[in-house]
PDB file of C-alpha atoms in Angstrom:
ATOM      1  CA  MET A  14     -70.040-108.704 104.151  1.00 96.00           C
ATOM      2  CA  LEU A  15     -66.438-107.483 103.798  1.00 98.00           C
ATOM      3  CA  ARG A  16     -65.470-105.232 100.918  1.00 98.00           C
ATOM      4  CA  LEU A  17     -62.165-103.492 100.237  1.00 98.00           C
ATOM      5  CA  SER A  18     -62.190-100.775  97.589  1.00 98.00           C
ATOM      6  CA  GLY A  19     -59.113 -98.895  96.402  1.00 98.00           C
ATOM      7  CA  VAL A  20     -57.164 -99.579  99.592  1.00 98.00           C
ATOM      8  CA  GLU A  21     -53.638 -98.216  99.798  1.00 98.00           C
ATOM      9  CA  ALA A  22     -51.238 -98.839 102.664  1.00 97.00           C
ATOM     10  CA  ALA A  23     -47.564 -98.392 103.433  1.00 95.00           C
ATOM     11  CA  TYR A  24     -44.830 -99.068 105.944  1.00 92.00           C
ATOM     12  CA  GLY A  25     -43.216 -95.705 106.442  1.00 90.00           C
ATOM     13  CA  SER A  26     -42.471 -94.293 102.996  1.00 89.00           C
ATOM     14  CA  SER A  27     -42.698 -97.693 101.282  1.00 92.00           C
ATOM     15  CA  ASN A  28     -46.051 -98.275  99.626  1.00 94.00           C
ATOM     16  CA  VAL A  29     -47.252-101.879  99.881  1.00 96.00           C
ATOM     17  CA  LEU A  30     -50.895-101.886  98.768  1.00 97.00           C
ATOM     18  CA  PHE A  31     -52.006-100.090  95.614  1.00 97.00           C
ATOM     19  CA  GLY A  32     -55.774 -99.823  95.148  1.00 97.00           C
ATOM     20  CA  MET A  33     -56.420-103.236  96.715  1.00 98.00           C
ATOM     21  CA  GLU A  34     -59.838-104.790  96.107  1.00 97.00           C
ATOM     22  CA  LEU A  35     -61.313-107.770  97.964  1.00 98.00           C
ATOM     23  CA  GLU A  36     -64.728-109.156  98.830  1.00 97.00           C
ATOM     24  CA  VAL A  37     -66.073-111.825 101.180  1.00 98.00           C
ATOM     25  CA  GLY A  38     -69.778-112.620 101.229  1.00 97.00           C
ATOM     26  CA  ALA A  39     -71.784-113.869 104.209  1.00 96.00           C
ATOM     27  CA  GLY A  40     -71.117-117.562 104.780  1.00 96.00           C
ATOM     28  CA  GLU A  41     -68.365-117.640 102.156  1.00 97.00           C
ATOM     29  CA  VAL A  42     -64.865-119.026 102.355  1.00 98.00           C
ATOM     30  CA  ALA A  43     -62.560-116.684 100.447  1.00 98.00           C
ATOM     31  CA  THR A  44     -58.821-116.850  99.901  1.00 98.00           C
ATOM     32  CA  LEU A  45     -56.037-114.344  99.452  1.00 98.00           C
ATOM     33  CA  LEU A  46     -53.290-115.873  97.317  1.00 98.00           C
ATOM     34  CA  GLY A  47     -49.900-114.781  96.048  1.00 96.00           C
ATOM     35  CA  ARG A  48     -46.197-115.366  96.419  1.00 94.00           C
ATOM     36  CA  ASN A  49     -44.292-114.237  99.499  1.00 93.00           C
ATOM     37  CA  GLY A  50     -43.882-110.499  99.863  1.00 93.00           C
ATOM     38  CA  MET A  51     -46.799-109.534  97.617  1.00 95.00           C
ATOM     39  CA  GLY A  52     -48.920-107.904 100.327  1.00 96.00           C
ATOM     40  CA  LYS A  53     -51.164-110.660 101.664  1.00 97.00           C
ATOM     41  CA  THR A  54     -50.345-110.191 105.333  1.00 96.00           C
ATOM     42  CA  THR A  55     -50.345-106.416 104.932  1.00 97.00           C
ATOM     43  CA  THR A  56     -53.868-106.654 103.518  1.00 98.00           C
ATOM     44  CA  ILE A  57     -54.982-108.596 106.593  1.00 98.00           C
ATOM     45  CA  ARG A  58     -53.221-106.208 108.952  1.00 97.00           C
ATOM     46  CA  THR A  59     -54.839-103.248 107.197  1.00 98.00           C
ATOM     47  CA  ILE A  60     -58.295-104.808 107.495  1.00 98.00           C
ATOM     48  CA  MET A  61     -57.716-105.280 111.228  1.00 97.00           C
ATOM     49  CA  GLY A  62     -56.443-101.721 111.709  1.00 97.00           C
ATOM     50  CA  LEU A  63     -52.917-102.838 112.589  1.00 96.00           C
ATOM     51  CA  VAL A  64     -51.666-100.971 109.514  1.00 97.00           C
ATOM     52  CA  LYS A  65     -53.320 -97.658 108.686  1.00 96.00           C
ATOM     53  CA  ALA A  66     -54.991 -97.420 105.286  1.00 97.00           C
ATOM     54  CA  ARG A  67     -53.784 -94.308 103.470  1.00 96.00           C
ATOM     55  CA  ALA A  68     -56.653 -94.336 101.004  1.00 97.00           C
ATOM     56  CA  GLY A  69     -59.691 -96.347 100.051  1.00 98.00           C
ATOM     57  CA  SER A  70     -62.524 -97.986 101.942  1.00 98.00           C
ATOM     58  CA  ILE A  71     -62.832-101.103 104.096  1.00 98.00           C
ATOM     59  CA  GLN A  72     -66.458-101.858 104.856  1.00 98.00           C
ATOM     60  CA  PHE A  73     -67.784-104.653 107.038  1.00 98.00           C
ATOM     61  CA  GLU A  74     -71.531-105.174 106.999  1.00 97.00           C
ATOM     62  CA  GLY A  75     -71.857-101.628 105.713  1.00 95.00           C
ATOM     63  CA  ARG A  76     -69.701-100.067 108.431  1.00 97.00           C
ATOM     64  CA  GLU A  77     -66.502 -98.267 107.523  1.00 98.00           C
ATOM     65  CA  LEU A  78     -63.512 -99.752 109.350  1.00 98.00           C
ATOM     66  CA  VAL A  79     -60.841 -97.320 108.158  1.00 97.00           C
ATOM     67  CA  GLY A  80     -59.884 -95.105 111.070  1.00 95.00           C
ATOM     68  CA  LEU A  81     -61.203 -97.396 113.793  1.00 96.00           C
ATOM     69  CA  ALA A  82     -58.919 -98.525 116.603  1.00 96.00           C
ATOM     70  CA  VAL A  83     -57.809-102.155 116.457  1.00 95.00           C
ATOM     71  CA  HIS A  84     -60.061-103.255 119.318  1.00 94.00           C
ATOM     72  CA  ARG A  85     -63.041-101.528 117.694  1.00 96.00           C
ATOM     73  CA  VAL A  86     -62.437-103.443 114.467  1.00 96.00           C
ATOM     74  CA  ALA A  87     -62.393-106.708 116.405  1.00 94.00           C
ATOM     75  CA  GLN A  88     -65.589-105.729 118.194  1.00 94.00           C
ATOM     76  CA  CYS A  89     -67.310-105.392 114.821  1.00 96.00           C
ATOM     77  CA  GLY A  90     -67.042-109.166 114.539  1.00 96.00           C
ATOM     78  CA  LEU A  91     -63.658-109.935 112.970  1.00 97.00           C
ATOM     79  CA  GLY A  92     -61.611-112.719 114.543  1.00 96.00           C
ATOM     80  CA  LEU A  93     -57.945-113.024 113.558  1.00 96.00           C
ATOM     81  CA  VAL A  94     -55.669-116.065 113.649  1.00 96.00           C
ATOM     82  CA  PRO A  95     -52.381-114.251 112.987  1.00 92.00           C
ATOM     83  CA  GLU A  96     -49.282-115.550 111.292  1.00 88.00           C
ATOM     84  CA  GLY A  97     -47.067-116.964 114.030  1.00 82.00           C
ATOM     85  CA  ARG A  98     -50.143-117.742 116.198  1.00 83.00           C
ATOM     86  CA  GLN A  99     -49.252-115.233 118.962  1.00 88.00           C
ATOM     87  CA  ILE A 100     -50.874-117.223 121.734  1.00 92.00           C
ATOM     88  CA  PHE A 101     -50.259-116.218 125.350  1.00 91.00           C
ATOM     89  CA  PRO A 102     -47.205-118.360 126.245  1.00 94.00           C
ATOM     90  CA  ASN A 103     -47.537-118.033 130.018  1.00 93.00           C
ATOM     91  CA  LEU A 104     -51.249-118.859 130.201  1.00 96.00           C
ATOM     92  CA  THR A 105     -52.703-122.354 130.160  1.00 97.00           C
ATOM     93  CA  VAL A 106     -54.706-123.615 127.214  1.00 97.00           C
ATOM     94  CA  ARG A 107     -57.904-123.056 129.153  1.00 97.00           C
ATOM     95  CA  GLU A 108     -56.846-119.547 130.189  1.00 96.00           C
ATOM     96  CA  ASN A 109     -55.917-118.665 126.594  1.00 96.00           C
ATOM     97  CA  LEU A 110     -59.421-119.598 125.467  1.00 96.00           C
ATOM     98  CA  ILE A 111     -61.329-118.016 128.332  1.00 95.00           C
ATOM     99  CA  ALA A 112     -59.336-114.772 127.963  1.00 92.00           C
ATOM    100  CA  THR A 113     -61.026-113.891 124.669  1.00 88.00           C
ATOM    101  CA  ALA A 114     -64.533-115.216 125.363  1.00 90.00           C
ATOM    102  CA  ALA A 115     -67.296-112.894 124.148  1.00 87.00           C
ATOM    103  CA  ASN A 116     -70.725-113.122 122.550  1.00 86.00           C
ATOM    104  CA  ARG A 117     -71.413-109.522 121.579  1.00 84.00           C
ATOM    105  CA  PHE A 118     -73.997-110.397 118.954  1.00 85.00           C
ATOM    106  CA  GLY A 119     -76.113-112.792 120.993  1.00 82.00           C
ATOM    107  CA  THR A 120     -75.275-115.826 118.880  1.00 83.00           C
ATOM    108  CA  ALA A 121     -77.819-118.562 119.564  1.00 82.00           C
ATOM    109  CA  ASN A 122     -75.228-121.345 119.782  1.00 87.00           C
ATOM    110  CA  PRO A 123     -72.082-119.497 120.810  1.00 93.00           C
ATOM    111  CA  TRP A 124     -68.579-120.847 120.903  1.00 95.00           C
ATOM    112  CA  THR A 125     -67.693-121.784 124.469  1.00 95.00           C
ATOM    113  CA  TYR A 126     -64.704-123.496 126.034  1.00 96.00           C
ATOM    114  CA  GLU A 127     -66.526-126.828 125.929  1.00 96.00           C
ATOM    115  CA  ARG A 128     -67.465-126.408 122.295  1.00 95.00           C
ATOM    116  CA  VAL A 129     -63.944-125.430 121.223  1.00 96.00           C
ATOM    117  CA  VAL A 130     -62.302-128.409 122.943  1.00 96.00           C
ATOM    118  CA  GLY A 131     -64.964-130.573 121.337  1.00 94.00           C
ATOM    119  CA  LEU A 132     -63.739-129.278 117.986  1.00 94.00           C
ATOM    120  CA  PHE A 133     -60.095-129.813 119.008  1.00 95.00           C
ATOM    121  CA  PRO A 134     -59.934-132.707 121.525  1.00 94.00           C
ATOM    122  CA  ARG A 135     -56.152-132.268 121.784  1.00 94.00           C
ATOM    123  CA  LEU A 136     -56.786-128.989 123.579  1.00 96.00           C
ATOM    124  CA  ALA A 137     -58.894-130.737 126.214  1.00 96.00           C
ATOM    125  CA  GLU A 138     -55.989-133.108 126.861  1.00 96.00           C
ATOM    126  CA  ARG A 139     -53.635-130.136 127.209  1.00 96.00           C
ATOM    127  CA  ALA A 140     -55.989-127.853 129.142  1.00 96.00           C
ATOM    128  CA  THR A 141     -53.579-127.236 132.027  1.00 96.00           C
ATOM    129  CA  ASN A 142     -50.444-126.938 129.889  1.00 96.00           C
ATOM    130  CA  MET A 143     -48.928-123.534 129.242  1.00 96.00           C
ATOM    131  CA  GLY A 144     -49.098-122.163 125.737  1.00 95.00           C
ATOM    132  CA  ASN A 145     -45.342-122.438 125.306  1.00 94.00           C
ATOM    133  CA  GLN A 146     -45.491-126.168 126.097  1.00 96.00           C
ATOM    134  CA  LEU A 147     -47.607-126.958 123.037  1.00 95.00           C
ATOM    135  CA  SER A 148     -46.448-128.221 119.661  1.00 94.00           C
ATOM    136  CA  GLY A 149     -46.814-125.959 116.640  1.00 93.00           C
ATOM    137  CA  GLY A 150     -49.957-127.776 115.553  1.00 94.00           C
ATOM    138  CA  GLU A 151     -51.498-127.538 119.003  1.00 95.00           C
ATOM    139  CA  GLN A 152     -50.659-123.842 119.136  1.00 95.00           C
ATOM    140  CA  GLN A 153     -52.442-123.315 115.811  1.00 95.00           C
ATOM    141  CA  MET A 154     -55.503-125.164 117.097  1.00 96.00           C
ATOM    142  CA  LEU A 155     -55.392-122.946 120.177  1.00 96.00           C
ATOM    143  CA  ALA A 156     -55.083-119.805 118.045  1.00 96.00           C
ATOM    144  CA  ILE A 157     -58.121-120.844 116.004  1.00 97.00           C
ATOM    145  CA  GLY A 158     -60.051-121.736 119.137  1.00 96.00           C
ATOM    146  CA  ARG A 159     -59.146-118.425 120.738  1.00 96.00           C
ATOM    147  CA  ALA A 160     -60.485-116.546 117.701  1.00 96.00           C
ATOM    148  CA  LEU A 161     -63.673-118.631 117.704  1.00 97.00           C
ATOM    149  CA  MET A 162     -64.233-117.784 121.377  1.00 96.00           C
ATOM    150  CA  THR A 163     -64.926-114.206 120.266  1.00 95.00           C
ATOM    151  CA  ASN A 164     -67.819-115.615 118.186  1.00 96.00           C
ATOM    152  CA  PRO A 165     -66.687-113.739 115.074  1.00 97.00           C
ATOM    153  CA  LYS A 166     -68.856-113.032 112.083  1.00 97.00           C
ATOM    154  CA  LEU A 167     -65.728-113.328 109.923  1.00 98.00           C
ATOM    155  CA  LEU A 168     -62.798-115.578 110.815  1.00 98.00           C
ATOM    156  CA  ILE A 169     -59.477-114.527 109.253  1.00 98.00           C
ATOM    157  CA  LEU A 170     -56.511-116.897 109.113  1.00 98.00           C
ATOM    158  CA  ASP A 171     -53.043-115.778 108.026  1.00 96.00           C
ATOM    159  CA  GLU A 172     -51.023-118.845 106.923  1.00 94.00           C
ATOM    160  CA  ALA A 173     -53.513-121.393 108.232  1.00 93.00           C
ATOM    161  CA  THR A 174     -51.264-124.466 107.998  1.00 94.00           C
ATOM    162  CA  GLU A 175     -47.743-123.170 107.369  1.00 92.00           C
ATOM    163  CA  GLY A 176     -45.037-125.283 108.980  1.00 90.00           C
ATOM    164  CA  LEU A 177     -47.421-127.916 110.327  1.00 92.00           C
ATOM    165  CA  ALA A 178     -47.124-131.686 110.007  1.00 93.00           C
ATOM    166  CA  PRO A 179     -49.332-133.205 107.266  1.00 94.00           C
ATOM    167  CA  ILE A 180     -51.666-134.922 109.741  1.00 93.00           C
ATOM    168  CA  ILE A 181     -52.214-131.638 111.595  1.00 93.00           C
ATOM    169  CA  ARG A 182     -52.829-129.804 108.334  1.00 95.00           C
ATOM    170  CA  GLU A 183     -55.601-132.249 107.513  1.00 95.00           C
ATOM    171  CA  GLU A 184     -57.165-131.632 110.926  1.00 94.00           C
ATOM    172  CA  ILE A 185     -57.105-127.883 110.302  1.00 95.00           C
ATOM    173  CA  TRP A 186     -58.681-128.245 106.844  1.00 96.00           C
ATOM    174  CA  ALA A 187     -61.350-130.554 108.273  1.00 95.00           C
ATOM    175  CA  CYS A 188     -62.038-127.942 110.945  1.00 95.00           C
ATOM    176  CA  LEU A 189     -62.416-125.175 108.361  1.00 96.00           C
ATOM    177  CA  SER A 190     -64.712-127.341 106.237  1.00 96.00           C
ATOM    178  CA  GLY A 191     -66.847-127.977 109.298  1.00 96.00           C
ATOM    179  CA  LEU A 192     -66.981-124.277 110.099  1.00 97.00           C
ATOM    180  CA  LYS A 193     -68.039-123.532 106.537  1.00 97.00           C
ATOM    181  CA  ALA A 194     -70.863-126.061 106.862  1.00 96.00           C
ATOM    182  CA  LEU A 195     -72.032-124.123 109.919  1.00 95.00           C
ATOM    183  CA  GLY A 196     -72.177-120.926 107.846  1.00 96.00           C
ATOM    184  CA  GLN A 197     -69.021-119.330 109.222  1.00 97.00           C
ATOM    185  CA  ALA A 198     -67.530-116.729 106.869  1.00 98.00           C
ATOM    186  CA  ILE A 199     -63.777-117.240 106.489  1.00 98.00           C
ATOM    187  CA  LEU A 200     -60.923-115.360 104.811  1.00 99.00           C
ATOM    188  CA  VAL A 201     -57.786-117.493 104.610  1.00 98.00           C
ATOM    189  CA  ILE A 202     -54.200-117.186 103.441  1.00 97.00           C
ATOM    190  CA  ASP A 203     -52.359-120.424 102.741  1.00 96.00           C
ATOM    191  CA  LYS A 204     -50.146-122.025 100.108  1.00 94.00           C
ATOM    192  CA  ASN A 205     -52.060-125.311  99.799  1.00 94.00           C
ATOM    193  CA  ILE A 206     -53.929-124.665  96.568  1.00 95.00           C
ATOM    194  CA  ASP A 207     -55.476-128.143  96.463  1.00 94.00           C
ATOM    195  CA  ALA A 208     -57.033-127.760  99.900  1.00 96.00           C
ATOM    196  CA  LEU A 209     -58.142-124.198  99.253  1.00 97.00           C
ATOM    197  CA  THR A 210     -59.868-125.024  95.982  1.00 96.00           C
ATOM    198  CA  ARG A 211     -61.809-127.779  97.753  1.00 96.00           C
ATOM    199  CA  ILE A 212     -63.353-125.505 100.363  1.00 96.00           C
ATOM    200  CA  ALA A 213     -63.279-121.936  99.023  1.00 97.00           C
ATOM    201  CA  ASP A 214     -66.041-120.139  97.150  1.00 96.00           C
ATOM    202  CA  ARG A 215     -63.942-117.190  96.008  1.00 97.00           C
ATOM    203  CA  HIS A 216     -60.240-116.587  95.396  1.00 98.00           C
ATOM    204  CA  HIS A 217     -58.204-113.380  95.145  1.00 98.00           C
ATOM    205  CA  ILE A 218     -54.673-113.275  93.748  1.00 98.00           C
ATOM    206  CA  ILE A 219     -52.463-110.376  94.774  1.00 98.00           C
ATOM    207  CA  GLU A 220     -49.282-109.333  92.966  1.00 97.00           C
ATOM    208  CA  LYS A 221     -47.123-106.465  94.238  1.00 96.00           C
ATOM    209  CA  GLY A 222     -49.947-105.039  96.310  1.00 96.00           C
ATOM    210  CA  ARG A 223     -52.603-105.164  93.601  1.00 97.00           C
ATOM    211  CA  LEU A 224     -55.484-107.531  92.945  1.00 98.00           C
ATOM    212  CA  VAL A 225     -54.714-109.209  89.620  1.00 97.00           C
ATOM    213  CA  TRP A 226     -57.388-111.930  89.526  1.00 97.00           C
ATOM    214  CA  SER A 227     -60.505-113.048  91.358  1.00 97.00           C
ATOM    215  CA  GLY A 228     -62.868-115.913  90.675  1.00 97.00           C
ATOM    216  CA  ASN A 229     -64.024-119.344  91.787  1.00 97.00           C
ATOM    217  CA  SER A 230     -62.157-122.626  92.200  1.00 96.00           C
ATOM    218  CA  THR A 231     -63.177-123.924  88.791  1.00 96.00           C
ATOM    219  CA  GLY A 232     -61.692-120.898  87.071  1.00 95.00           C
ATOM    220  CA  LEU A 233     -58.517-121.069  89.137  1.00 95.00           C
ATOM    221  CA  VAL A 234     -57.628-124.717  88.534  1.00 93.00           C
ATOM    222  CA  ALA A 235     -58.574-124.475  84.852  1.00 94.00           C
ATOM    223  CA  ASP A 236     -55.856-121.883  84.171  1.00 94.00           C
ATOM    224  CA  PRO A 237     -52.372-123.401  84.616  1.00 92.00           C
ATOM    225  CA  GLN A 238     -50.725-120.254  83.259  1.00 93.00           C
ATOM    226  CA  LEU A 239     -52.395-118.221  86.001  1.00 93.00           C
ATOM    227  CA  LEU A 240     -51.205-120.659  88.662  1.00 92.00           C
ATOM    228  CA  SER A 241     -47.681-120.666  87.285  1.00 93.00           C
ATOM    229  CA  ARG A 242     -47.369-116.924  86.769  1.00 93.00           C
ATOM    230  CA  TYR A 243     -48.683-115.715  90.104  1.00 93.00           C
ATOM    231  CA  LEU A 244     -48.414-118.678  92.471  1.00 92.00           C
ATOM    232  CA  GLY A 245     -45.481-120.632  91.129  1.00 85.00           C
ATOM    233  CA  VAL A 246     -47.578-123.812  90.931  1.00 58.00           C
TER     234      VAL A 246
END
């Protein structure tokens, strides 16, 4: 579904990605793991066209994304939940969700406002509240709901549960597990290795802008040296 091959990217004259490789299959949950500053967010931003790839290929369902404008990348079916959430602070919860509503691919059971607030009942309770009146956990639910309203083929989450209370984290993981059961492809960055190994089919570890390991959950948890060396676990 999504395949990165030999991707290089930089901020100004500072190279950040060096021949990055990554793959997400249809219906898979895949992770991008690594310590802070290793290039995880830059990889996501490069996929979405927010950072220009200097070399390599980013293909989504056989279509080359390198060189496309950001909105064109999104229209291919990629939905992003960015680090920091970036909801619209001066719109209500309902307005935030309706603002991104689209069903470009004619999905048979599309995500609608009613379906999203069914997934996150807290959002129904806060429907008339402004985005900046929500807690961090509620904002993350809203950011996920907003991405789902685009009916993406691939949902991408950068720091899915960072900074959230434990009870909210569990709600987010339960949501992602439910989405996986529905066949939603997901690419996720997070530091909760236990949760990620429960739901993910494929893991990628990045170190200084390079892919250094990929494999399944069994292989990841069976190698404590790998966890210690690259993830500090």
